[in-house]
Amino acid sequence: MKVRIADLKDKTLHLEAEEPIGDYPDLIAMAESGECEFLAPLRLDFTVAREFDHIRAAGRVETLVKVPCARCLTNFQVTIDSSFTVFYTKSVEPLDEEVELAEEDLISKSYEGEEIDFAPEVAEQVILEIPFKPLCREDCKGLCSNCGANLNDTACSCDRSEGSFKFNALKGLKIDK
């Protein structure tokens, strides 16, 4: 989604769009690597306005993704819904001196030319909303470490009383003092 700077004279633009994932290379890379599967296009809702020496873009992006549970590997759906605000300023030469940043500076981007492309910020918001360790449910029991059975679906007959495999090598260790 792009906006021409000339269209932002004294009015606020309201933009709505539905865009395919194919327009966002970073999201395609996530899908191809198996991190997630996008089940719906991106639904975008933006308000863009000129304010003094910057342009303010307040937006919302929504989509639906399928991700594997970090414990039991079962695929489940997650709704991505992210609201954000970004301030755009005309790019200038960087200063060599230290400058204190205001809150707006922390969520600001620069632009060059006569239009602003919102695609990088949209992709960033979607990526930030995808869970790092997704769980299909809070009480997910995961997989059996012996037979691999999904403990949410079945109870296996494996003996799991030995404790964690991580420390089994230390089980017979004796230290002389």
mmCIF file of C-alpha atoms in Angstrom:
data_model
loop_
_atom_site.group_PDB
_atom_site.id
_atom_site.type_symbol
_atom_site.label_atom_id
_atom_site.label_comp_id
_atom_site.label_asym_id
_atom_site.label_seq_id
_atom_site.Cartn_x
_atom_site.Cartn_y
_atom_site.Cartn_z
ATOM 1 C CA MET A 1 0.000 0.000 0.000
ATOM 2 C CA LYS A 2 1.455 3.318 -1.102
ATOM 3 C CA VAL A 3 0.366 6.921 -0.609
ATOM 4 C CA ARG A 4 1.494 9.900 -2.650
ATOM 5 C CA ILE A 5 2.611 12.837 -0.518
ATOM 6 C CA ALA A 6 0.775 15.269 -2.834
ATOM 7 C CA ASP A 7 -2.545 13.624 -1.862
ATOM 8 C CA LEU A 8 -2.061 14.668 1.790
ATOM 9 C CA LYS A 9 -2.525 18.420 1.462
ATOM 10 C CA ASP A 10 -4.944 19.395 4.241
ATOM 11 C CA LYS A 11 -7.112 16.345 4.517
ATOM 12 C CA THR A 12 -6.925 12.999 6.242
ATOM 13 C CA LEU A 13 -6.933 9.961 3.996
ATOM 14 C CA HIS A 14 -8.746 6.841 5.063
ATOM 15 C CA LEU A 15 -7.574 3.747 3.212
ATOM 16 C CA GLU A 16 -8.895 0.201 3.334
ATOM 17 C CA ALA A 17 -7.504 -2.685 1.354
ATOM 18 C CA GLU A 18 -7.237 -6.432 1.210
ATOM 19 C CA GLU A 19 -3.830 -7.496 -0.061
ATOM 20 C CA PRO A 20 -2.426 -10.948 -0.833
ATOM 21 C CA ILE A 21 0.522 -12.264 1.158
ATOM 22 C CA GLY A 22 2.415 -12.522 -2.147
ATOM 23 C CA ASP A 23 3.010 -8.754 -2.040
ATOM 24 C CA TYR A 24 5.166 -9.124 1.105
ATOM 25 C CA PRO A 25 8.503 -10.965 0.621
ATOM 26 C CA ASP A 26 9.190 -11.314 4.376
ATOM 27 C CA LEU A 27 5.823 -13.019 4.931
ATOM 28 C CA ILE A 28 6.388 -15.334 1.961
ATOM 29 C CA ALA A 29 9.755 -16.319 3.472
ATOM 30 C CA MET A 30 8.066 -17.176 6.793
ATOM 31 C CA ALA A 31 5.478 -19.332 5.046
ATOM 32 C CA GLU A 32 8.095 -21.107 2.910
ATOM 33 C CA SER A 33 10.265 -21.869 5.955
ATOM 34 C CA GLY A 34 7.301 -23.585 7.646
ATOM 35 C CA GLU A 35 6.972 -21.129 10.524
ATOM 36 C CA CYS A 36 3.333 -20.497 9.648
ATOM 37 C CA GLU A 37 0.748 -20.776 6.903
ATOM 38 C CA PHE A 38 -1.322 -17.753 5.948
ATOM 39 C CA LEU A 39 -4.997 -18.679 5.626
ATOM 40 C CA ALA A 40 -6.354 -15.270 4.639
ATOM 41 C CA PRO A 41 -5.139 -12.135 2.866
ATOM 42 C CA LEU A 42 -4.083 -9.094 4.881
ATOM 43 C CA ARG A 43 -6.939 -6.735 5.715
ATOM 44 C CA LEU A 44 -5.560 -3.207 6.077
ATOM 45 C CA ASP A 45 -7.222 -0.124 7.519
ATOM 46 C CA PHE A 46 -5.164 3.114 7.532
ATOM 47 C CA THR A 47 -5.639 6.745 8.398
ATOM 48 C CA VAL A 48 -2.909 8.987 6.995
ATOM 49 C CA ALA A 49 -2.600 12.712 7.757
ATOM 50 C CA ARG A 50 -0.044 15.490 7.457
ATOM 51 C CA GLU A 51 0.841 16.987 10.850
ATOM 52 C CA PHE A 52 3.286 19.911 10.961
ATOM 53 C CA ASP A 53 6.630 18.559 9.700
ATOM 54 C CA HIS A 54 5.687 14.887 9.575
ATOM 55 C CA ILE A 55 3.069 12.463 8.281
ATOM 56 C CA ARG A 56 1.181 10.319 10.738
ATOM 57 C CA ALA A 57 -0.044 6.873 9.687
ATOM 58 C CA ALA A 58 -2.294 5.028 12.116
ATOM 59 C CA GLY A 59 -3.068 1.569 10.899
ATOM 60 C CA ARG A 60 -4.490 -1.815 11.651
ATOM 61 C CA VAL A 61 -3.654 -5.112 9.989
ATOM 62 C CA GLU A 62 -5.579 -8.379 10.367
ATOM 63 C CA THR A 63 -5.092 -11.878 8.991
ATOM 64 C CA LEU A 64 -5.428 -15.535 9.951
ATOM 65 C CA VAL A 65 -2.454 -17.898 10.245
ATOM 66 C CA LYS A 66 -1.936 -21.561 11.039
ATOM 67 C CA VAL A 67 1.023 -22.339 13.317
ATOM 68 C CA PRO A 68 2.351 -25.543 14.920
ATOM 69 C CA CYS A 69 2.089 -25.863 18.705
ATOM 70 C CA ALA A 70 5.507 -25.679 20.364
ATOM 71 C CA ARG A 71 4.679 -28.648 22.650
ATOM 72 C CA CYS A 72 2.528 -31.101 20.672
ATOM 73 C CA LEU A 73 3.181 -29.969 17.067
ATOM 74 C CA THR A 74 -0.553 -29.838 16.291
ATOM 75 C CA ASN A 75 -1.433 -27.080 13.817
ATOM 76 C CA PHE A 76 -3.938 -24.509 15.042
ATOM 77 C CA GLN A 77 -5.229 -21.117 13.890
ATOM 78 C CA VAL A 78 -4.218 -17.752 15.324
ATOM 79 C CA THR A 79 -5.905 -14.463 14.467
ATOM 80 C CA ILE A 80 -3.404 -11.675 13.896
ATOM 81 C CA ASP A 81 -4.788 -8.245 14.766
ATOM 82 C CA SER A 82 -2.308 -5.411 15.241
ATOM 83 C CA SER A 83 -2.835 -1.666 15.574
ATOM 84 C CA PHE A 84 0.102 0.687 15.204
ATOM 85 C CA THR A 85 1.125 4.287 14.575
ATOM 86 C CA VAL A 86 4.162 5.414 12.591
ATOM 87 C CA PHE A 87 5.422 8.964 12.015
ATOM 88 C CA TYR A 88 7.128 9.593 8.671
ATOM 89 C CA THR A 89 9.568 12.439 8.133
ATOM 90 C CA LYS A 90 11.442 13.524 5.045
ATOM 91 C CA SER A 91 14.881 11.927 5.146
ATOM 92 C CA VAL A 92 17.710 14.255 6.112
ATOM 93 C CA GLU A 93 21.438 13.905 6.633
ATOM 94 C CA PRO A 94 22.249 12.244 9.986
ATOM 95 C CA LEU A 95 23.631 14.478 12.740
ATOM 96 C CA ASP A 96 27.042 13.777 14.259
ATOM 97 C CA GLU A 97 26.022 15.034 17.684
ATOM 98 C CA GLU A 98 23.979 13.317 20.373
ATOM 99 C CA VAL A 99 20.287 14.156 20.335
ATOM 100 C CA GLU A 100 17.616 13.273 22.882
ATOM 101 C CA LEU A 101 14.803 11.302 21.269
ATOM 102 C CA ALA A 102 11.151 12.083 21.870
ATOM 103 C CA GLU A 103 8.479 9.369 21.908
ATOM 104 C CA GLU A 104 7.587 10.145 18.289
ATOM 105 C CA ASP A 105 11.211 9.550 17.269
ATOM 106 C CA LEU A 106 11.044 5.983 18.555
ATOM 107 C CA ILE A 107 8.198 5.102 16.210
ATOM 108 C CA SER A 108 9.280 7.152 13.246
ATOM 109 C CA LYS A 109 10.576 6.299 9.796
ATOM 110 C CA SER A 110 11.958 8.439 7.040
ATOM 111 C CA TYR A 111 10.851 8.525 3.429
ATOM 112 C CA GLU A 112 12.360 9.693 0.189
ATOM 113 C CA GLY A 113 10.648 10.761 -2.976
ATOM 114 C CA GLU A 114 7.017 11.583 -3.529
ATOM 115 C CA GLU A 115 5.323 8.545 -1.982
ATOM 116 C CA ILE A 116 5.393 6.396 1.140
ATOM 117 C CA ASP A 117 5.258 2.612 0.942
ATOM 118 C CA PHE A 118 3.664 1.081 4.038
ATOM 119 C CA ALA A 119 4.557 -2.519 3.094
ATOM 120 C CA PRO A 120 7.645 -2.835 5.363
ATOM 121 C CA GLU A 121 5.724 -1.626 8.427
ATOM 122 C CA VAL A 122 2.734 -3.861 7.657
ATOM 123 C CA ALA A 123 4.974 -6.929 7.316
ATOM 124 C CA GLU A 124 6.808 -5.987 10.518
ATOM 125 C CA GLN A 125 3.550 -5.762 12.472
ATOM 126 C CA VAL A 126 2.385 -9.176 11.242
ATOM 127 C CA ILE A 127 5.743 -10.784 12.072
ATOM 128 C CA LEU A 128 5.724 -9.264 15.569
ATOM 129 C CA GLU A 129 2.234 -10.635 16.263
ATOM 130 C CA ILE A 130 2.996 -14.257 15.321
ATOM 131 C CA PRO A 131 3.715 -16.054 18.623
ATOM 132 C CA PHE A 132 7.341 -17.063 19.190
ATOM 133 C CA LYS A 133 6.356 -20.278 21.018
ATOM 134 C CA PRO A 134 2.711 -20.824 20.096
ATOM 135 C CA LEU A 135 0.616 -23.089 22.309
ATOM 136 C CA CYS A 136 -2.574 -24.710 21.062
ATOM 137 C CA ARG A 137 -3.923 -24.253 24.605
ATOM 138 C CA GLU A 138 -2.492 -23.210 27.960
ATOM 139 C CA ASP A 139 -2.613 -26.724 29.432
ATOM 140 C CA CYS A 140 -1.068 -28.489 26.421
ATOM 141 C CA LYS A 141 0.626 -31.688 27.633
ATOM 142 C CA GLY A 142 2.912 -32.048 24.620
ATOM 143 C CA LEU A 143 4.365 -35.267 23.249
ATOM 144 C CA CYS A 144 5.584 -38.314 25.126
ATOM 145 C CA SER A 145 9.377 -38.246 25.155
ATOM 146 C CA ASN A 146 9.520 -42.048 24.765
ATOM 147 C CA CYS A 147 6.934 -43.009 22.131
ATOM 148 C CA GLY A 148 5.978 -39.603 20.658
ATOM 149 C CA ALA A 149 2.245 -39.921 21.401
ATOM 150 C CA ASN A 150 0.266 -36.694 21.675
ATOM 151 C CA LEU A 151 -0.586 -36.650 25.398
ATOM 152 C CA ASN A 152 -3.546 -34.332 24.757
ATOM 153 C CA ASP A 153 -5.269 -37.088 22.748
ATOM 154 C CA THR A 154 -4.159 -40.329 24.383
ATOM 155 C CA ALA A 155 -2.509 -41.580 27.525
ATOM 156 C CA CYS A 156 0.442 -43.778 26.624
ATOM 157 C CA SER A 157 1.791 -46.605 28.792
ATOM 158 C CA CYS A 158 5.389 -45.377 28.825
ATOM 159 C CA ASP A 159 7.204 -45.118 32.149
ATOM 160 C CA ARG A 160 8.114 -41.487 32.602
ATOM 161 C CA SER A 161 9.164 -41.742 36.231
ATOM 162 C CA GLU A 162 12.879 -41.643 35.415
ATOM 163 C CA GLY A 163 12.840 -37.876 35.151
ATOM 164 C CA SER A 164 14.276 -35.687 32.500
ATOM 165 C CA PHE A 165 16.557 -37.213 29.869
ATOM 166 C CA LYS A 166 18.833 -34.226 30.257
ATOM 167 C CA PHE A 167 20.121 -35.453 33.599
ATOM 168 C CA ASN A 168 20.032 -39.228 33.079
ATOM 169 C CA ALA A 169 23.786 -39.214 32.373
ATOM 170 C CA LEU A 170 24.377 -37.831 35.872
ATOM 171 C CA LYS A 171 22.192 -40.458 37.559
ATOM 172 C CA GLY A 172 25.061 -42.716 38.630
ATOM 173 C CA LEU A 173 27.637 -39.969 39.252
ATOM 174 C CA LYS A 174 29.295 -40.080 42.684
ATOM 175 C CA ILE A 175 31.537 -37.302 43.888
ATOM 176 C CA ASP A 176 34.214 -37.994 46.506
ATOM 177 C CA LYS A 177 34.922 -35.219 48.957
#
